[in-house]
């Protein structure tokens, strides 16, 4: 065999090895819980993706929900300190700061206890709820305390993954790990469509048992925090708070008039509508908003 033949065979083998290497599955990313305080659960490969820049607002800018804010912060602080605390369901009117309050409470607790181990916030997407036991199995041996957060949690007629959530929160053989708590936001108090519950009541052999099975999911949350539509004064208070925080150059009378006009064109008043107005106003004024 000549040298040229050997060289040709070697090149072909190198190309074959390279091609086989591309077909092999990529190595699973490793979770580093020290890399950040917030993570997103990536269910398919099964690892936690760190979030270096969290989309949140200062807790002082969340207005009109003072009572539920205090309850949530107190529950979170007790959990961070290793004391008993409840899973929390934040339900009610859209755009009133449910998810913003969860993220703000997490940041507040960590800012007040810088000398302690940081509290970790992990977002799990609605479609990944059935992988919750897998995630909890990863977290239970970690030296941190975790808030599992699911935004806009609800279930449709043919969705049975709520049963997995029930077992994971309370009632399973192992139960919920002591270093894990679950916070969820939803527009529905019982997380299921009203017509789904009514249908069970009208068609089931034993209506009361069927309804109890459906609504028992929300019973796994020890705290129900209700968010309701805000008044005009609360809406204007949100606007004023945002304008002061971001140093927007506009007079009080003009700010009030434009804010009311904005709410009228939107047909609603809420924290989300207030923030959308502030973004529009800052853009028209040519001013950047603070991080």
Coordinates of N, CA and C in Angstrom, one line a residue, residues 4-205:
X4 N 0.4 7.4 -0.6 CA -0.8 8.2 -1.1 C -2.1 7.5 -0.7
X5 N -2.1 6.2 -0.8 CA -3.3 5.4 -0.4 C -3.6 5.5 1.1
X6 N -2.5 5.5 1.9 CA -2.7 5.6 3.3 C -3.2 7.0 3.7
X7 N -2.7 8.0 3.0 CA -3.1 9.4 3.3 C -4.6 9.6 3.0
X8 N -5.0 9.0 1.8 CA -6.4 9.1 1.4 C -7.3 8.4 2.4
X9 N -6.9 7.2 2.9 CA -7.7 6.5 3.9 C -7.8 7.2 5.2
X10 N -6.7 7.8 5.6 CA -6.7 8.6 6.8 C -7.7 9.8 6.7
X11 N -7.7 10.5 5.6 CA -8.5 11.6 5.4 C -10.0 11.2 5.5
X12 N -10.3 10.0 4.8 CA -11.7 9.5 4.8 C -12.1 9.1 6.2
X13 N -11.2 8.5 7.0 CA -11.5 8.1 8.3 C -11.8 9.3 9.2
X14 N -11.0 10.4 9.0 CA -11.2 11.6 9.8 C -12.5 12.2 9.5
X15 N -12.9 12.2 8.2 CA -14.2 12.8 7.8 C -15.4 11.9 8.4
X16 N -15.2 10.6 8.4 CA -16.2 9.7 9.0 C -16.3 9.9 10.5
X17 N -15.2 10.1 11.2 CA -15.3 10.3 12.6 C -16.0 11.6 12.9
X18 N -15.7 12.6 12.1 CA -16.3 14.0 12.3 C -17.8 13.9 12.0
X19 N -18.2 13.1 11.0 CA -19.6 13.0 10.7 C -20.4 12.3 11.8
X20 N -19.8 11.2 12.3 CA -20.4 10.5 13.4 C -20.5 11.3 14.7
X21 N -19.5 12.1 14.9 CA -19.5 13.0 16.1 C -20.7 14.0 16.0
X22 N -21.0 14.5 14.8 CA -22.1 15.4 14.6 C -23.4 14.8 14.9
X23 N -23.5 13.5 14.6 CA -24.8 12.7 14.9 C -25.0 12.5 16.3
X24 N -24.0 12.4 17.1 CA -24.1 12.1 18.6 C -24.8 13.3 19.2
X25 N -25.6 13.0 20.2 CA -26.3 14.1 21.0 C -25.3 15.0 21.7
X26 N -25.7 16.3 21.7 CA -24.8 17.3 22.4 C -24.8 17.0 23.9
X27 N -23.7 17.3 24.6 CA -23.7 17.0 26.0 C -24.7 17.9 26.7
X28 N -25.3 17.4 27.7 CA -26.4 18.1 28.5 C -25.7 19.3 29.2
X29 N -26.3 20.5 29.1 CA -25.7 21.6 29.9 C -25.8 21.4 31.4
X30 N -24.8 21.8 32.1 CA -24.8 21.6 33.5 C -25.4 22.8 34.2
X31 N -26.2 22.6 35.2 CA -26.8 23.6 36.0 C -25.9 24.1 37.1
X32 N -25.6 25.4 37.1 CA -24.8 26.1 38.1 C -25.7 27.0 38.9
X33 N -26.1 26.6 40.1 CA -27.0 27.4 40.9 C -26.4 28.6 41.5
X34 N -25.0 28.7 41.5 CA -24.3 29.8 42.0 C -24.2 30.9 40.9
X35 N -24.6 30.6 39.7 CA -24.4 31.6 38.6 C -25.4 32.7 38.6
X36 N -26.5 32.6 39.2 CA -27.6 33.6 39.2 C -28.6 33.4 40.3
X37 N -29.4 34.3 40.5 CA -30.5 34.2 41.5 C -31.8 33.8 40.8
X38 N -31.9 34.0 39.5 CA -33.1 33.6 38.8 C -32.8 32.7 37.7
X39 N -33.7 31.7 37.4 CA -33.5 30.7 36.4 C -34.8 30.4 35.7
X40 N -34.7 29.9 34.5 CA -35.8 29.3 33.8 C -35.6 27.8 33.6
X41 N -36.6 27.0 33.9 CA -36.5 25.6 33.8 C -36.7 25.2 32.3
X42 N -35.6 24.6 31.8 CA -35.6 24.1 30.4 C -35.9 22.6 30.5
X43 N -37.2 22.2 30.3 CA -37.6 20.9 30.6 C -37.0 19.8 29.7
X44 N -36.8 20.1 28.4 CA -36.5 19.1 27.4 C -35.1 18.5 27.8
X45 N -34.0 19.3 27.9 CA -32.8 18.6 28.3 C -32.8 18.5 29.8
X46 N -33.6 19.2 30.5 CA -33.6 19.0 32.0 C -32.6 19.8 32.7
X47 N -32.4 21.1 32.5 CA -31.5 21.9 33.2 C -32.1 23.3 33.5
X48 N -31.4 24.0 34.4 CA -31.9 25.4 34.7 C -31.0 26.4 34.0
X49 N -31.7 27.2 33.2 CA -30.9 28.3 32.5 C -30.9 29.6 33.3
X50 N -29.7 30.1 33.6 CA -29.6 31.3 34.4 C -30.1 32.5 33.6
X51 N -30.8 33.4 34.4 CA -31.3 34.7 33.8 C -30.5 35.8 34.5
X52 N -29.6 36.5 33.8 CA -28.7 37.5 34.4 C -29.4 38.8 34.5
X53 N -30.4 39.1 33.6 CA -31.1 40.4 33.7 C -32.6 40.1 33.8
X54 N -33.2 40.3 35.0 CA -34.6 39.9 35.2 C -35.5 41.1 34.9
X55 N -36.6 40.8 34.2 CA -37.5 41.8 33.8 C -38.5 42.1 35.0
X56 N -38.2 43.1 35.8 CA -39.0 43.4 37.0 C -39.0 44.9 37.3
X57 N -39.9 45.3 38.2 CA -39.9 46.7 38.6 C -39.7 46.7 40.1
X58 N -39.4 47.8 40.6 CA -39.2 48.0 42.1 C -40.5 47.8 42.8
X59 N -40.5 47.2 43.9 CA -41.8 46.9 44.6 C -42.5 48.1 45.0
X60 N -41.8 49.2 45.2 CA -42.4 50.5 45.6 C -43.3 51.1 44.5
X61 N -43.1 50.6 43.3 CA -43.9 51.1 42.1 C -45.1 50.3 41.9
X62 N -45.4 49.3 42.6 CA -46.6 48.5 42.5 C -47.6 49.0 43.4
X63 N -48.6 49.7 42.9 CA -49.6 50.4 43.7 C -51.0 49.7 43.6
X64 N -51.8 50.1 44.6 CA -53.2 49.6 44.6 C -53.4 48.2 45.1
X65 N -52.3 47.5 45.6 CA -52.4 46.2 46.1 C -51.6 46.0 47.4
X66 N -51.7 47.1 48.2 CA -50.9 47.1 49.4 C -51.0 45.9 50.3
X67 N -52.3 45.5 50.5 CA -52.5 44.4 51.5 C -52.0 43.1 51.0
X68 N -52.2 42.8 49.7 CA -51.7 41.5 49.2 C -50.2 41.6 49.1
X69 N -49.7 42.7 48.8 CA -48.2 42.9 48.7 C -47.6 42.5 50.0
X70 N -48.1 43.1 51.1 CA -47.5 42.8 52.4 C -47.6 41.3 52.8
X71 N -48.8 40.7 52.5 CA -49.0 39.3 52.8 C -47.9 38.4 52.0
X72 N -47.8 38.8 50.7 CA -46.8 38.0 49.9 C -45.4 38.1 50.4
X73 N -45.0 39.4 50.7 CA -43.6 39.6 51.2 C -43.4 38.9 52.5
X74 N -44.4 39.0 53.4 CA -44.2 38.3 54.7 C -44.1 36.8 54.5
X75 N -44.9 36.2 53.7 CA -44.8 34.7 53.4 C -43.5 34.4 52.8
X76 N -43.0 35.2 51.9 CA -41.7 34.9 51.2 C -40.6 35.1 52.2
X77 N -40.6 36.1 53.1 CA -39.6 36.3 54.1 C -39.5 35.1 55.1
X78 N -40.7 34.6 55.5 CA -40.7 33.5 56.4 C -40.1 32.3 55.7
X79 N -40.4 32.0 54.5 CA -39.9 30.9 53.8 C -38.3 31.0 53.6
X80 N -37.9 32.2 53.3 CA -36.4 32.4 53.1 C -35.7 32.2 54.4
X81 N -36.3 32.5 55.5 CA -35.7 32.3 56.9 C -35.8 30.8 57.4
X82 N -36.4 30.0 56.6 CA -36.5 28.6 57.0 C -37.7 28.3 57.8
X83 N -38.7 29.2 57.9 CA -39.9 29.0 58.7 C -41.0 28.5 57.8
X84 N -42.1 27.9 58.4 CA -43.2 27.4 57.6 C -43.8 28.6 56.8
X85 N -44.2 28.2 55.5 CA -44.8 29.2 54.6 C -45.7 28.4 53.7
X86 N -46.6 29.1 53.0 CA -47.6 28.5 52.1 C -47.3 28.7 50.7
X87 N -47.7 27.7 49.8 CA -47.8 28.0 48.4 C -48.8 29.1 48.2
X88 N -48.6 29.9 47.1 CA -49.4 31.1 46.9 C -50.0 31.1 45.5
X89 N -51.3 31.4 45.4 CA -52.0 31.6 44.2 C -52.4 33.0 44.1
X90 N -51.9 33.8 43.2 CA -52.2 35.2 42.9 C -53.2 35.2 41.8
X91 N -54.5 35.5 42.0 CA -55.5 35.4 41.0 C -56.2 36.7 40.9
X92 N -56.9 36.9 39.7 CA -57.8 38.0 39.6 C -57.5 38.8 38.3
X93 N -57.8 40.1 38.4 CA -57.9 41.0 37.2 C -56.5 41.0 36.5
X94 N -56.6 41.0 35.2 CA -55.4 41.0 34.4 C -54.7 42.4 34.5
X95 N -53.4 42.4 34.4 CA -52.6 43.6 34.4 C -52.5 44.3 35.7
X96 N -52.8 43.7 36.8 CA -52.7 44.4 38.1 C -51.5 44.0 38.9
X97 N -50.5 43.4 38.2 CA -49.2 43.3 38.9 C -48.9 42.0 39.6
X98 N -49.7 40.9 39.2 CA -49.5 39.7 39.9 C -48.1 39.1 39.7
X99 N -47.7 39.0 38.5 CA -46.3 38.4 38.2 C -45.2 39.4 38.6
X100 N -45.5 40.7 38.4 CA -44.5 41.7 38.8 C -44.3 41.7 40.3
X101 N -45.3 41.4 41.1 CA -45.2 41.4 42.6 C -44.4 40.2 43.0
X102 N -44.5 39.1 42.4 CA -43.7 37.9 42.7 C -42.2 38.2 42.5
X103 N -41.9 38.7 41.4 CA -40.5 39.0 41.1 C -39.9 40.1 42.0
X104 N -40.8 41.1 42.3 CA -40.3 42.2 43.1 C -40.2 41.7 44.6
X105 N -41.0 40.9 45.1 CA -40.9 40.3 46.4 C -39.6 39.5 46.5
X106 N -39.3 38.7 45.5 CA -38.0 38.0 45.5 C -36.8 38.9 45.6
X107 N -36.8 40.0 44.8 CA -35.7 40.9 44.8 C -35.6 41.6 46.1
X108 N -36.7 42.0 46.7 CA -36.8 42.7 48.0 C -36.1 41.9 49.1
X109 N -36.5 40.6 49.2 CA -36.0 39.7 50.3 C -34.5 39.5 50.1
X110 N -34.0 39.3 48.9 CA -32.6 39.2 48.7 C -31.8 40.5 49.0
X111 N -32.4 41.6 48.7 CA -31.7 42.9 49.0 C -31.7 43.1 50.5
X112 N -32.7 42.7 51.2 CA -32.7 42.9 52.7 C -31.8 41.9 53.5
X113 N -31.5 40.8 52.8 CA -30.7 39.8 53.5 C -29.5 39.4 52.7
X114 N -28.6 40.3 52.5 CA -27.5 40.1 51.6 C -26.5 39.2 52.2
X115 N -26.5 39.1 53.5 CA -25.5 38.2 54.2 C -25.9 36.7 54.2
X116 N -27.2 36.5 53.9 CA -27.7 35.1 53.9 C -27.6 34.5 52.5
X117 N -27.7 33.2 52.4 CA -27.8 32.5 51.1 C -28.9 33.1 50.3
X118 N -28.7 33.5 49.0 CA -29.8 34.1 48.3 C -30.9 33.1 48.0
X119 N -32.1 33.7 48.0 CA -33.3 33.0 47.6 C -33.3 32.9 46.1
X120 N -33.6 31.7 45.6 CA -33.6 31.5 44.1 C -35.0 31.5 43.6
X121 N -35.2 32.2 42.4 CA -36.5 32.2 41.8 C -36.4 31.4 40.5
X122 N -37.2 30.4 40.3 CA -37.2 29.6 39.1 C -38.5 29.6 38.4
X123 N -38.5 30.0 37.1 CA -39.8 30.1 36.4 C -40.0 28.8 35.6
X124 N -41.1 28.2 35.8 CA -41.5 27.0 35.0 C -42.7 27.3 34.1
X125 N -42.6 27.0 32.8 CA -43.6 27.4 31.9 C -44.8 26.4 32.1
X126 N -46.0 27.0 31.8 CA -47.2 26.2 31.9 C -47.2 24.9 31.2
X127 N -46.6 24.8 30.0 CA -46.6 23.5 29.3 C -45.6 22.5 29.9
X128 N -44.8 22.9 30.8 CA -43.8 22.0 31.4 C -44.3 21.6 32.8
X129 N -45.5 21.8 33.2 CA -46.0 21.5 34.6 C -45.8 20.0 34.9
X130 N -46.0 19.2 33.8 CA -45.9 17.7 34.1 C -44.5 17.3 34.4
X131 N -43.5 18.1 34.2 CA -42.1 17.8 34.6 C -41.7 18.4 36.0
X132 N -42.7 18.9 36.7 CA -42.4 19.5 38.0 C -41.8 18.5 39.0
X133 N -42.2 17.2 39.0 CA -41.6 16.2 39.9 C -40.1 16.1 39.6
X134 N -39.7 16.1 38.3 CA -38.3 16.0 37.9 C -37.5 17.2 38.4
X135 N -38.1 18.4 38.3 CA -37.4 19.6 38.8 C -37.2 19.5 40.3
X136 N -38.3 19.2 41.0 CA -38.2 19.1 42.4 C -37.1 18.1 42.9
X137 N -37.0 17.0 42.2 CA -36.0 16.0 42.5 C -34.6 16.6 42.4
X138 N -34.4 17.5 41.4 CA -33.1 18.2 41.3 C -32.8 19.2 42.4
X139 N -33.9 19.9 42.8 CA -33.7 21.0 43.8 C -33.6 20.5 45.3
X140 N -34.2 19.4 45.6 CA -34.4 19.0 47.0 C -33.0 18.8 47.7
X141 N -32.0 18.5 47.0 CA -30.7 18.3 47.6 C -29.8 19.5 47.5
X142 N -30.3 20.6 46.9 CA -29.4 21.8 46.7 C -29.4 22.6 48.0
X143 N -28.3 23.4 48.3 CA -28.2 24.1 49.5 C -28.9 25.5 49.5
X144 N -29.9 25.6 48.7 CA -30.6 26.9 48.6 C -32.1 26.7 48.8
X145 N -32.8 27.8 48.9 CA -34.3 27.7 49.0 C -34.8 28.3 47.7
X146 N -35.9 27.7 47.2 CA -36.4 28.1 45.8 C -37.9 28.4 45.8
X147 N -38.2 29.5 45.1 CA -39.5 29.8 44.7 C -39.7 29.3 43.3
X148 N -40.6 28.3 43.1 CA -41.0 27.9 41.7 C -42.2 28.8 41.3
X149 N -42.0 29.4 40.2 CA -43.0 30.4 39.7 C -43.6 30.1 38.4
X150 N -44.9 29.9 38.3 CA -45.6 29.7 37.0 C -46.5 30.8 36.8
X151 N -46.3 31.6 35.7 CA -47.1 32.7 35.3 C -48.3 32.3 34.4
X152 N -49.4 32.8 34.7 CA -50.6 32.6 33.9 C -51.0 31.1 33.9
X153 N -51.0 30.5 35.0 CA -51.3 29.1 35.1 C -52.8 28.8 35.0
X154 N -53.2 27.9 34.1 CA -54.6 27.5 34.0 C -54.7 26.2 33.2
X155 N -55.8 25.6 33.2 CA -55.9 24.3 32.5 C -57.2 24.2 31.7
X156 N -57.1 23.6 30.5 CA -58.3 23.5 29.6 C -59.1 22.2 29.9
X157 N -60.1 22.0 29.1 CA -61.0 20.9 29.3 C -60.3 19.5 29.2
X158 N -59.4 19.4 28.2 CA -58.8 18.1 28.0 C -57.4 17.9 28.6
X159 N -57.1 18.8 29.5 CA -55.8 18.9 30.1 C -55.8 18.2 31.4
X160 N -55.0 17.1 31.6 CA -55.0 16.4 32.8 C -53.7 16.6 33.6
X161 N -52.9 17.5 33.1 CA -51.6 17.7 33.8 C -51.8 18.4 35.2
X162 N -53.0 18.9 35.5 CA -53.3 19.5 36.8 C -53.2 18.4 37.9
X163 N -53.4 17.1 37.5 CA -53.3 16.1 38.5 C -51.8 15.9 38.9
X164 N -50.9 16.1 38.0 CA -49.5 16.0 38.4 C -49.1 17.1 39.3
X165 N -49.7 18.3 39.1 CA -49.4 19.5 39.9 C -49.9 19.2 41.3
X166 N -51.1 18.7 41.4 CA -51.7 18.4 42.7 C -50.8 17.5 43.5
X167 N -50.3 16.4 42.9 CA -49.5 15.5 43.6 C -48.1 16.1 44.0
X168 N -47.6 17.0 43.1 CA -46.3 17.6 43.4 C -46.4 18.6 44.6
X169 N -47.5 19.3 44.6 CA -47.6 20.4 45.6 C -47.9 19.8 47.0
X170 N -48.9 18.9 47.1 CA -49.2 18.3 48.4 C -49.8 17.0 48.1
X171 N -49.6 16.0 48.8 CA -50.3 14.7 48.7 C -49.5 13.6 48.1
X172 N -48.3 13.9 47.5 CA -47.5 12.8 47.0 C -46.9 12.0 48.2
X173 N -46.2 10.9 47.8 CA -45.5 10.1 48.9 C -44.4 11.0 49.5
X174 N -43.6 11.6 48.7 CA -42.5 12.4 49.3 C -43.0 13.8 49.7
X175 N -44.0 14.3 49.1 CA -44.5 15.7 49.4 C -43.6 16.7 48.8
X176 N -43.9 17.9 49.0 CA -43.1 19.0 48.5 C -41.8 19.2 49.3
X177 N -40.6 19.3 48.7 CA -39.4 19.5 49.5 C -39.4 20.7 50.4
X178 N -38.8 20.6 51.5 CA -38.9 21.8 52.5 C -38.2 23.0 52.0
X179 N -37.3 22.9 51.0 CA -36.6 24.1 50.4 C -37.3 24.6 49.2
X180 N -38.5 24.2 48.9 CA -39.2 24.6 47.7 C -40.6 25.1 48.0
X181 N -41.0 26.2 47.4 CA -42.4 26.7 47.5 C -42.8 27.1 46.1
X182 N -44.2 27.0 45.9 CA -44.7 27.2 44.6 C -45.6 28.5 44.6
X183 N -45.3 29.4 43.7 CA -46.1 30.6 43.5 C -46.7 30.6 42.0
X184 N -48.0 30.8 41.9 CA -48.6 30.8 40.6 C -49.5 32.0 40.4
X185 N -49.6 32.5 39.2 CA -50.6 33.6 38.9 C -51.6 33.1 37.9
X186 N -52.8 33.6 38.0 CA -53.9 33.1 37.1 C -55.0 34.1 37.1
X187 N -55.7 34.2 36.0 CA -56.9 35.0 36.0 C -58.1 34.2 36.6
X188 N -57.9 32.9 36.8 CA -59.0 32.0 37.3 C -58.7 31.6 38.8
X189 N -59.7 31.8 39.6 CA -59.4 31.4 41.0 C -59.2 29.9 41.2
X190 N -60.0 29.1 40.5 CA -59.8 27.7 40.6 C -59.0 27.0 39.5
X191 N -58.3 27.9 38.6 CA -57.4 27.5 37.6 C -58.0 26.7 36.5
X192 N -59.3 26.4 36.5 CA -60.0 25.7 35.5 C -61.2 26.5 35.0
X193 N -61.6 26.3 33.7 CA -62.7 27.1 33.1 C -64.0 26.9 33.9
X194 N -64.7 28.0 34.1 CA -66.0 27.9 34.8 C -67.0 26.9 34.2
X195 N -67.0 26.9 32.8 CA -67.9 26.0 32.2 C -67.5 24.5 32.3
X196 N -66.2 24.3 32.6 CA -65.8 22.9 32.8 C -66.3 22.4 34.1
X197 N -66.3 23.3 35.1 CA -66.8 22.9 36.5 C -68.3 22.7 36.4
X198 N -69.0 23.7 35.7 CA -70.4 23.6 35.6 C -70.9 22.3 34.8
X199 N -70.1 22.0 33.8 CA -70.4 20.8 33.0 C -70.3 19.5 33.9
X200 N -69.3 19.5 34.7 CA -69.1 18.3 35.7 C -70.3 18.3 36.6
X201 N -70.8 19.4 37.0 CA -71.9 19.5 38.0 C -73.2 19.0 37.4
X202 N -73.3 19.2 36.0 CA -74.6 18.8 35.4 C -74.6 17.4 34.8
X203 N -73.4 16.9 34.5 CA -73.4 15.6 33.8 C -72.9 14.4 34.6
X204 N -72.1 14.7 35.6 CA -71.5 13.6 36.4 C -72.5 12.8 37.1
X205 N -72.2 11.5 37.4 CA -73.1 10.6 38.2 C -73.2 11.2 39.6

